[in-house]
Amino acid sequence: MNLGFEPSGRVVVTGLGAVTPLGTGIDTFWPRMLAGENGIGPVTCFDVSEYSTRIGAEVKDFQMEDWLDARDARRMDRVLGFSVAAARMALEMAGFPLDDEEVKLETGVMIGSGIGGLSVMSEQTKNLFTKGPSRVSPFLVPYMIPDMCSGLTSILFGLKGPNSCVVTACATGVNAIGDAYHIIKRGDAVAMVAGGAEAPITPIGMSGFSSMRAMSTRNDDPARASRPFDKDRDGFVIGEGAGVLILEDLALAQKRGAKILAEIVGYGMSGDAYHITATDPNGDGARRAMTKALKSAGMQPEDIGYINAHGTSTPYNDPSETKAIKSVFGEAAYGIPVSSTKSSIGHLLGGAGAVETVICLLALRDGKVPPTINLETPDPECDLDYVPNASRDHAFKAALTNSFGFGGHNASLIVKAF
């Protein structure tokens, strides 16, 4: 394959797309996040009157028909619409050459989902038990499996490079971007469409997390329910959406004159080997993931100017992540702005890390750090600078984002100004 350039092994970002509870598209959701707005409210897509948690962070301005063929839009799971929409926005922002067949042969897709097509699975399970096996849709399997976020994106845009999927619970988005970064670095693709998506606000999804008592029950005050690092936090708020990045080998981006937003320079991952749902209370796995990301980037702790925390607003995650950050960064940790944007948009599960990477890139671009809203009574165990309640002007050169998932998955990614 003659692409007219020699791959550099350096990986840059040229496009971003996002579907979030604060709006669809970068120009919609980013100003609202900087303004400290909140995308959390009562769940409206089904009757939640019997649920212990009745709030969530829904995407309210999204129509499947705007992004998919009308017939497909009627039968596909919402997670596929989110992933395709975010990918399309990112490709358009990048000005990606979708008319260049040689480039498309070497461009892959890595969009993960922690759960996949939960609503399709639920609907067809109901059909099985009420109408019989002959009434189960033939589209159940392809629209349920998490890898179809990548598969459908590959098909719609004709991208024939590595086509894969990451499923690591709430670490999925960062793992997908990090794995795509490595695919380009080792020369198996010249570009990747990478990110994560989730659409878990369904009866079975809400029931499962409610039964675990993992979600906030601040039903009468949803705007203040997600409160990472606050002493009065009582659980996470479930959210939905997607984030997608266009990653390119630097040589391709330069050859086609693309606007380079930033460079991906570090990626680390680890396992807690501790518990199926609880994080290691000492933050050891998180510490090792961050340390590996710094090592792979060839950076020192003092080189990081912003941390987007996993920050779920759960009793155990927030102090353990704080311990991990202090373990890695030492005294320098107290001088680094750390924010949890889940306070504004809830926890997007498999889509969280991807949207939060998009947020890091926008913060880096604009020199503005988004706030951790609802931080009113700091937990004494959480004593870092969490950028409480108002965004902040802050010029910096590199950001780190953390994502941790059920099963003990830990992933950290570092992005740097180009």
Tab-separated table of C-alpha atoms in Angstrom:
chain	number	residue	atom	x	y	z
A	1	MET	CA	0.000	0.000	0.000
A	2	ASN	CA	1.503	3.305	-1.101
A	3	LEU	CA	0.029	6.133	0.936
A	4	GLY	CA	2.672	8.643	-0.058
A	5	PHE	CA	4.231	8.980	3.399
A	6	GLU	CA	6.226	7.010	5.946
A	7	PRO	CA	4.276	6.455	9.206
A	8	SER	CA	5.841	8.304	12.122
A	9	GLY	CA	4.511	6.246	15.017
A	10	ARG	CA	3.287	9.439	16.682
A	11	VAL	CA	-0.464	9.670	17.212
A	12	VAL	CA	-2.420	12.906	17.030
A	13	VAL	CA	-6.086	13.828	17.413
A	14	THR	CA	-7.801	15.618	14.539
A	15	GLY	CA	-11.517	15.257	15.268
A	16	LEU	CA	-13.951	15.055	18.178
A	17	GLY	CA	-17.591	14.058	18.447
A	18	ALA	CA	-19.833	13.836	21.485
A	19	VAL	CA	-23.392	13.003	22.427
A	20	THR	CA	-24.004	13.996	26.057
A	21	PRO	CA	-26.732	14.883	28.556
A	22	LEU	CA	-25.646	18.520	28.117
A	23	GLY	CA	-26.213	18.388	24.383
A	24	THR	CA	-25.189	16.777	21.123
A	25	GLY	CA	-22.064	18.204	19.529
A	26	ILE	CA	-18.990	19.940	20.899
A	27	ASP	CA	-20.334	23.444	20.362
A	28	THR	CA	-23.456	22.649	22.361
A	29	PHE	CA	-22.248	20.686	25.363
A	30	TRP	CA	-18.854	22.303	26.068
A	31	PRO	CA	-20.068	25.856	26.829
A	32	ARG	CA	-22.785	24.417	29.065
A	33	MET	CA	-20.265	22.332	30.968
A	34	LEU	CA	-17.956	25.308	31.483
A	35	ALA	CA	-20.958	27.263	32.749
A	36	GLY	CA	-21.554	24.619	35.430
A	37	GLU	CA	-24.883	23.513	34.014
A	38	ASN	CA	-26.404	20.182	34.940
A	39	GLY	CA	-27.784	17.480	32.644
A	40	ILE	CA	-29.374	15.363	35.367
A	41	GLY	CA	-33.109	15.155	36.015
A	42	PRO	CA	-36.054	12.782	36.454
A	43	VAL	CA	-35.965	9.803	34.097
A	44	THR	CA	-38.621	10.371	31.425
A	45	CYS	CA	-38.183	7.519	28.950
A	46	PHE	CA	-40.132	4.972	31.026
A	47	ASP	CA	-42.140	4.760	34.252
A	48	VAL	CA	-39.739	4.781	37.201
A	49	SER	CA	-42.312	5.270	39.950
A	50	GLU	CA	-41.467	1.918	41.578
A	51	TYR	CA	-37.688	2.391	41.458
A	52	SER	CA	-35.569	3.468	44.406
A	53	THR	CA	-33.616	5.711	42.024
A	54	ARG	CA	-35.764	7.739	39.653
A	55	ILE	CA	-33.186	10.141	38.214
A	56	GLY	CA	-30.632	9.968	35.438
A	57	ALA	CA	-28.687	11.963	32.870
A	58	GLU	CA	-30.652	11.494	29.652
A	59	VAL	CA	-29.674	12.768	26.209
A	60	LYS	CA	-32.688	14.892	25.362
A	61	ASP	CA	-31.855	16.485	22.003
A	62	PHE	CA	-31.114	13.309	20.037
A	63	GLN	CA	-33.153	11.802	17.212
A	64	MET	CA	-31.981	8.513	15.727
A	65	GLU	CA	-33.433	9.497	12.331
A	66	ASP	CA	-30.988	12.398	12.108
A	67	TRP	CA	-28.051	9.968	11.972
A	68	LEU	CA	-29.354	6.694	10.559
A	69	ASP	CA	-31.629	5.503	7.780
A	70	ALA	CA	-35.242	5.818	8.988
A	71	ARG	CA	-35.900	2.070	8.871
A	72	ASP	CA	-32.691	1.263	10.757
A	73	ALA	CA	-33.391	4.008	13.266
A	74	ARG	CA	-36.692	2.361	14.234
A	75	ARG	CA	-35.164	-1.010	15.086
A	76	MET	CA	-31.596	-0.276	16.197
A	77	ASP	CA	-30.586	0.200	19.800
A	78	ARG	CA	-29.984	3.763	20.935
A	79	VAL	CA	-26.323	2.970	21.696
A	80	LEU	CA	-25.690	2.462	17.966
A	81	GLY	CA	-27.216	5.822	17.145
A	82	PHE	CA	-25.011	7.519	19.735
A	83	SER	CA	-21.830	5.890	18.435
A	84	VAL	CA	-22.554	6.583	14.764
A	85	ALA	CA	-23.496	10.204	15.506
A	86	ALA	CA	-20.345	10.855	17.537
A	87	ALA	CA	-18.218	9.197	14.841
A	88	ARG	CA	-19.806	11.245	12.072
A	89	MET	CA	-19.227	14.495	13.973
A	90	ALA	CA	-15.611	13.563	14.637
A	91	LEU	CA	-14.947	12.615	11.014
A	92	GLU	CA	-16.481	15.883	9.825
A	93	MET	CA	-14.437	17.936	12.299
A	94	ALA	CA	-11.281	16.163	11.121
A	95	GLY	CA	-12.124	16.704	7.468
A	96	PHE	CA	-11.247	13.035	7.110
A	97	PRO	CA	-10.725	11.895	3.482
A	98	LEU	CA	-13.613	9.443	3.136
A	99	ASP	CA	-13.183	9.610	-0.649
A	100	ASP	CA	-9.663	8.163	-0.436
A	101	GLU	CA	-10.000	4.389	-0.718
A	102	GLU	CA	-6.357	3.716	0.118
A	103	VAL	CA	-6.571	5.686	3.360
A	104	LYS	CA	-9.850	3.957	4.275
A	105	LEU	CA	-8.202	0.550	3.794
A	106	GLU	CA	-5.770	1.494	6.565
A	107	THR	CA	-8.270	3.223	8.871
A	108	GLY	CA	-9.887	1.196	11.648
A	109	VAL	CA	-12.589	1.528	14.281
A	110	MET	CA	-12.423	0.858	18.024
A	111	ILE	CA	-15.624	2.063	19.688
A	112	GLY	CA	-16.374	0.181	22.884
A	113	SER	CA	-19.472	-0.265	24.998
A	114	GLY	CA	-19.659	-1.686	28.476
A	115	ILE	CA	-23.122	-3.182	28.003
A	116	GLY	CA	-24.159	-2.841	24.350
A	117	GLY	CA	-27.745	-2.950	23.123
A	118	LEU	CA	-29.539	-3.232	26.442
A	119	SER	CA	-32.933	-1.987	25.251
A	120	VAL	CA	-32.992	-4.380	22.274
A	121	MET	CA	-32.071	-7.254	24.562
A	122	SER	CA	-34.800	-6.281	27.032
A	123	GLU	CA	-37.501	-5.864	24.389
A	124	GLN	CA	-36.748	-9.165	22.689
A	125	THR	CA	-36.533	-11.051	25.984
A	126	LYS	CA	-40.032	-9.772	26.714
A	127	ASN	CA	-41.153	-11.012	23.282
A	128	LEU	CA	-39.683	-14.441	24.022
A	129	PHE	CA	-41.621	-14.877	27.255
A	130	THR	CA	-44.902	-13.286	26.127
A	131	LYS	CA	-45.119	-14.264	22.431
A	132	GLY	CA	-42.746	-17.199	22.022
A	133	PRO	CA	-39.370	-17.797	20.365
A	134	SER	CA	-40.680	-17.287	16.825
A	135	ARG	CA	-41.397	-13.640	17.648
A	136	VAL	CA	-37.830	-12.798	18.681
A	137	SER	CA	-36.298	-10.410	16.164
A	138	PRO	CA	-33.520	-11.669	13.885
A	139	PHE	CA	-31.813	-8.375	14.690
A	140	LEU	CA	-31.542	-9.217	18.402
A	141	VAL	CA	-27.988	-10.518	18.267
A	142	PRO	CA	-26.402	-7.973	15.876
A	143	TYR	CA	-28.042	-5.008	17.616
A	144	MET	CA	-27.316	-6.272	21.118
A	145	ILE	CA	-23.612	-7.148	20.908
A	146	PRO	CA	-21.290	-4.337	22.057
A	147	ASP	CA	-18.935	-4.659	19.073
A	148	MET	CA	-21.633	-3.452	16.679
A	149	CYS	CA	-20.788	0.137	17.666
A	150	SER	CA	-17.506	-0.430	15.825
A	151	GLY	CA	-18.957	-2.744	13.197
A	152	LEU	CA	-21.739	-0.411	12.088
A	153	THR	CA	-19.421	2.604	12.036
A	154	SER	CA	-16.963	0.664	9.884
A	155	ILE	CA	-19.720	-0.345	7.469
A	156	LEU	CA	-21.355	3.086	7.169
A	157	PHE	CA	-18.089	4.910	6.470
A	158	GLY	CA	-16.275	2.170	4.556
A	159	LEU	CA	-13.379	1.902	7.009
A	160	LYS	CA	-11.559	-1.395	6.389
A	161	GLY	CA	-8.650	-1.302	8.837
A	162	PRO	CA	-8.606	-2.995	12.273
A	163	ASN	CA	-12.194	-3.300	13.461
A	164	SER	CA	-12.515	-4.255	17.118
A	165	CYS	CA	-14.228	-3.473	20.405
A	166	VAL	CA	-13.266	-3.031	24.041
A	167	VAL	CA	-15.554	-4.133	26.878
A	168	THR	CA	-14.059	-3.198	30.244
A	169	ALA	CA	-17.099	-1.801	32.050
A	170	CYS	CA	-16.566	1.854	32.998
A	171	ALA	CA	-12.951	1.825	31.768
A	172	THR	CA	-14.099	0.993	28.231
A	173	GLY	CA	-13.796	4.443	26.652
A	174	VAL	CA	-10.227	5.077	27.786
A	175	ASN	CA	-9.179	1.507	26.973
A	176	ALA	CA	-10.635	1.835	23.464
A	177	ILE	CA	-8.749	5.062	22.773
A	178	GLY	CA	-5.566	3.704	24.323
A	179	ASP	CA	-5.732	0.450	22.365
A	180	ALA	CA	-6.394	2.369	19.138
A	181	TYR	CA	-3.378	4.558	19.936
A	182	HIS	CA	-1.211	1.429	20.171
A	183	ILE	CA	-2.607	0.050	16.892
A	184	ILE	CA	-1.394	3.169	15.087
A	185	LYS	CA	1.930	3.280	16.943
A	186	ARG	CA	2.793	-0.266	15.913
A	187	GLY	CA	1.889	0.417	12.292
A	188	ASP	CA	-1.282	-1.665	11.942
A	189	ALA	CA	-3.344	1.356	10.871
A	190	VAL	CA	-2.735	4.966	9.856
A	191	ALA	CA	-5.905	6.219	11.543
A	192	MET	CA	-8.543	4.998	14.000
A	193	VAL	CA	-12.045	6.103	14.903
A	194	ALA	CA	-12.005	5.452	18.643
A	195	GLY	CA	-14.198	5.998	21.667
A	196	GLY	CA	-17.051	4.623	23.730
A	197	ALA	CA	-20.849	4.667	23.897
A	198	GLU	CA	-23.588	3.576	26.276
A	199	ALA	CA	-27.387	3.656	26.506
A	200	PRO	CA	-28.146	2.033	29.881
A	201	ILE	CA	-31.172	4.068	30.995
A	202	THR	CA	-33.604	1.196	30.552
A	203	PRO	CA	-35.820	-0.696	32.996
A	204	ILE	CA	-33.370	-3.586	33.361
A	205	GLY	CA	-30.345	-1.280	33.581
A	206	MET	CA	-31.899	0.897	36.257
A	207	SER	CA	-33.170	-2.163	38.135
A	208	GLY	CA	-29.746	-3.782	38.235
A	209	PHE	CA	-27.913	-0.750	39.544
A	210	SER	CA	-30.736	0.079	41.970
A	211	SER	CA	-30.544	-3.417	43.426
A	212	MET	CA	-26.821	-2.912	43.986
A	213	ARG	CA	-27.606	0.314	45.873
A	214	ALA	CA	-24.906	1.954	43.793
A	215	MET	CA	-26.927	4.934	42.549
A	216	SER	CA	-27.917	8.144	44.273
A	217	THR	CA	-31.459	8.245	45.657
A	218	ARG	CA	-31.583	12.037	45.826
A	219	ASN	CA	-34.728	11.886	43.703
A	220	ASP	CA	-36.212	15.154	44.949
A	221	ASP	CA	-33.088	17.138	44.073
A	222	PRO	CA	-31.604	15.570	40.924
A	223	ALA	CA	-29.478	18.569	39.950
A	224	ARG	CA	-27.480	18.122	43.170
A	225	ALA	CA	-27.387	14.323	43.164
A	226	SER	CA	-23.997	13.783	41.527
A	227	ARG	CA	-21.520	15.345	43.957
A	228	PRO	CA	-18.059	13.795	43.606
A	229	PHE	CA	-15.690	14.294	46.564
A	230	ASP	CA	-18.484	15.791	48.665
A	231	LYS	CA	-19.087	14.382	52.146
A	232	ASP	CA	-22.817	14.020	51.432
A	233	ARG	CA	-22.499	11.977	48.232
A	234	ASP	CA	-24.676	8.862	48.152
A	235	GLY	CA	-23.940	7.158	44.823
A	236	PHE	CA	-23.475	7.756	41.128
A	237	VAL	CA	-26.051	9.025	38.650
A	238	ILE	CA	-26.484	6.903	35.536
A	239	GLY	CA	-26.001	8.667	32.203
A	240	GLU	CA	-25.984	7.932	28.489
A	241	GLY	CA	-24.136	9.146	25.412
A	242	ALA	CA	-20.936	8.702	23.434
A	243	GLY	CA	-17.569	10.236	22.724
A	244	VAL	CA	-15.434	9.563	19.650
A	245	LEU	CA	-11.986	10.780	18.590
A	246	ILE	CA	-10.199	10.618	15.243
A	247	LEU	CA	-6.648	9.417	15.852
A	248	GLU	CA	-4.115	9.649	13.044
A	249	ASP	CA	-0.488	8.941	12.502
A	250	LEU	CA	1.175	12.355	12.534
A	251	ALA	CA	2.501	11.836	8.998
A	252	LEU	CA	-0.998	11.307	7.586
A	253	ALA	CA	-2.397	14.337	9.416
A	254	GLN	CA	0.445	16.527	8.149
A	255	LYS	CA	0.247	15.172	4.592
A	256	ARG	CA	-3.383	16.129	4.292
A	257	GLY	CA	-3.024	19.419	6.133
A	258	ALA	CA	-5.333	18.491	8.982
A	259	LYS	CA	-5.728	20.722	12.005
A	260	ILE	CA	-4.061	18.871	14.882
A	261	LEU	CA	-5.848	19.274	18.201
A	262	ALA	CA	-3.381	17.445	20.452
A	263	GLU	CA	-1.131	14.397	20.676
A	264	ILE	CA	-1.774	11.183	22.608
A	265	VAL	CA	1.465	10.402	24.417
A	266	GLY	CA	0.744	8.023	27.313
A	267	TYR	CA	-1.461	5.070	28.180
A	268	GLY	CA	-1.456	2.813	31.221
A	269	MET	CA	-3.693	0.022	32.413
A	270	SER	CA	-3.814	-2.327	35.379
A	271	GLY	CA	-5.995	-4.758	37.306
A	272	ASP	CA	-7.054	-4.439	40.931
A	273	ALA	CA	-7.507	-8.195	41.510
A	274	TYR	CA	-9.605	-7.123	44.478
A	275	HIS	CA	-13.424	-7.307	44.021
A	276	ILE	CA	-15.977	-7.605	41.240
A	277	THR	CA	-17.477	-4.167	41.869
A	278	ALA	CA	-15.556	-2.354	44.622
A	279	THR	CA	-12.367	-0.478	43.904
A	280	ASP	CA	-9.213	-1.225	45.886
A	281	PRO	CA	-9.596	1.115	48.891
A	282	ASN	CA	-5.889	1.956	48.773
A	283	GLY	CA	-6.090	2.926	45.106
A	284	ASP	CA	-3.177	0.653	44.218
A	285	GLY	CA	-4.502	-0.343	40.786
A	286	ALA	CA	-5.305	3.252	39.910
A	287	ARG	CA	-1.826	4.284	41.050
A	288	ARG	CA	-0.189	1.709	38.802
A	289	ALA	CA	-2.271	2.720	35.774
A	290	MET	CA	-1.320	6.394	36.187
A	291	THR	CA	2.329	5.507	36.777
A	292	LYS	CA	2.418	3.387	33.622
A	293	ALA	CA	0.812	6.172	31.596
A	294	LEU	CA	3.461	8.633	32.788
A	295	LYS	CA	6.248	6.169	32.036
A	296	SER	CA	4.978	5.449	28.529
A	297	ALA	CA	4.764	9.200	27.882
A	298	GLY	CA	8.283	9.788	29.200
A	299	MET	CA	6.820	12.417	31.524
A	300	GLN	CA	7.249	13.385	35.147
A	301	PRO	CA	4.324	13.995	37.527
A	302	GLU	CA	4.960	17.732	37.438
A	303	ASP	CA	4.367	17.730	33.658
A	304	ILE	CA	0.628	17.105	34.153
A	305	GLY	CA	-1.435	20.286	34.336
A	306	TYR	CA	-4.954	18.864	34.725
A	307	ILE	CA	-6.528	15.582	35.829
A	308	ASN	CA	-10.014	14.555	34.802
A	309	ALA	CA	-10.881	12.160	37.614
A	310	HIS	CA	-13.027	9.060	37.409
A	311	GLY	CA	-14.837	10.717	40.337
A	312	THR	CA	-18.066	8.743	40.456
A	313	SER	CA	-19.649	10.323	43.572
A	314	THR	CA	-19.667	6.933	45.311
A	315	PRO	CA	-18.518	6.477	48.908
A	316	TYR	CA	-15.516	4.276	48.066
A	317	ASN	CA	-14.255	5.459	44.667
A	318	ASP	CA	-13.622	9.116	45.481
A	319	PRO	CA	-11.277	8.659	48.469
A	320	SER	CA	-9.452	5.732	46.862
A	321	GLU	CA	-8.806	7.724	43.676
A	322	THR	CA	-7.653	10.665	45.787
A	323	LYS	CA	-5.180	8.390	47.578
A	324	ALA	CA	-3.924	7.091	44.233
A	325	ILE	CA	-3.388	10.593	42.828
A	326	LYS	CA	-1.471	11.649	45.938
A	327	SER	CA	0.605	8.475	45.776
A	328	VAL	CA	1.632	9.201	42.170
A	329	PHE	CA	2.015	12.965	42.304
A	330	GLY	CA	3.161	13.492	45.891
A	331	GLU	CA	3.059	17.081	47.105
A	332	ALA	CA	2.587	18.222	43.487
A	333	ALA	CA	-0.914	16.702	43.621
A	334	TYR	CA	-2.136	19.672	45.658
A	335	GLY	CA	-1.222	22.077	42.861
A	336	ILE	CA	-2.958	20.220	40.009
A	337	PRO	CA	-6.597	21.050	39.191
A	338	VAL	CA	-8.648	17.843	39.395
A	339	SER	CA	-12.278	17.769	38.355
A	340	SER	CA	-15.004	15.201	37.937
A	341	THR	CA	-17.281	16.153	35.068
A	342	LYS	CA	-19.641	13.340	36.088
A	343	SER	CA	-21.063	15.958	38.437
A	344	SER	CA	-22.629	17.597	35.363
A	345	ILE	CA	-23.381	14.716	33.008
A	346	GLY	CA	-23.621	11.679	35.264
A	347	HIS	CA	-21.750	8.437	34.686
A	348	LEU	CA	-21.868	7.291	31.054
A	349	LEU	CA	-20.362	3.903	31.973
A	350	GLY	CA	-18.612	2.603	28.819
A	351	GLY	CA	-18.936	6.021	27.209
A	352	ALA	CA	-17.588	7.951	30.205
A	353	GLY	CA	-13.853	7.759	29.521
A	354	ALA	CA	-14.277	8.715	25.882
A	355	VAL	CA	-16.382	11.800	26.641
A	356	GLU	CA	-13.951	12.719	29.424
A	357	THR	CA	-11.022	12.447	26.995
A	358	VAL	CA	-12.899	14.823	24.690
A	359	ILE	CA	-13.290	17.154	27.681
A	360	CYS	CA	-9.545	17.016	28.387
A	361	LEU	CA	-8.792	17.958	24.789
A	362	LEU	CA	-11.225	20.874	24.851
A	363	ALA	CA	-9.810	22.078	28.181
A	364	LEU	CA	-6.318	21.877	26.699
A	365	ARG	CA	-7.426	23.756	23.565
A	366	ASP	CA	-9.201	26.562	25.402
A	367	GLY	CA	-7.109	26.814	28.581
A	368	LYS	CA	-10.256	26.342	30.667
A	369	VAL	CA	-10.794	23.649	33.286
A	370	PRO	CA	-14.401	22.492	33.863
A	371	PRO	CA	-15.739	22.424	37.416
A	372	THR	CA	-16.793	19.742	39.826
A	373	ILE	CA	-20.257	21.080	40.594
A	374	ASN	CA	-22.192	20.348	43.812
A	375	LEU	CA	-19.004	20.236	45.877
A	376	GLU	CA	-20.379	21.990	48.940
A	377	THR	CA	-19.034	20.059	51.945
A	378	PRO	CA	-15.671	18.509	51.055
A	379	ASP	CA	-14.982	15.034	52.375
A	380	PRO	CA	-11.937	15.296	54.693
A	381	GLU	CA	-10.448	12.276	52.895
A	382	CYS	CA	-10.735	14.144	49.593
A	383	ASP	CA	-8.452	17.136	50.005
A	384	LEU	CA	-7.208	18.031	46.521
A	385	ASP	CA	-8.124	20.984	44.305
A	386	TYR	CA	-11.307	19.714	42.669
A	387	VAL	CA	-12.172	23.020	40.937
A	388	PRO	CA	-15.380	23.416	42.951
A	389	ASN	CA	-18.522	24.797	41.322
A	390	ALA	CA	-16.983	27.148	38.745
A	391	SER	CA	-14.744	26.626	35.735
A	392	ARG	CA	-11.290	28.128	35.803
A	393	ASP	CA	-8.924	29.714	33.307
A	394	HIS	CA	-5.843	27.536	33.397
A	395	ALA	CA	-3.255	27.215	30.642
A	396	PHE	CA	-1.498	23.851	30.683
A	397	LYS	CA	0.334	21.503	28.323
A	398	ALA	CA	-0.767	17.990	29.306
A	399	ALA	CA	-3.795	16.317	30.881
A	400	LEU	CA	-4.438	12.888	32.359
A	401	THR	CA	-7.804	11.166	32.508
A	402	ASN	CA	-8.731	8.167	34.656
A	403	SER	CA	-11.373	5.489	34.168
A	404	PHE	CA	-11.971	2.494	36.411
A	405	GLY	CA	-14.459	-0.334	35.892
A	406	PHE	CA	-16.196	-3.259	37.575
A	407	GLY	CA	-13.902	-6.260	37.446
A	408	GLY	CA	-10.942	-4.187	38.598
A	409	HIS	CA	-10.140	-2.539	35.267
A	410	ASN	CA	-8.051	0.641	35.528
A	411	ALA	CA	-7.020	2.831	32.598
A	412	SER	CA	-5.254	6.190	32.348
A	413	LEU	CA	-4.532	8.247	29.250
A	414	ILE	CA	-2.342	11.318	28.741
A	415	VAL	CA	-2.928	13.944	26.056
A	416	LYS	CA	-0.463	16.710	25.294
A	417	ALA	CA	-0.513	19.975	23.381
A	418	PHE	CA	0.982	19.554	19.914
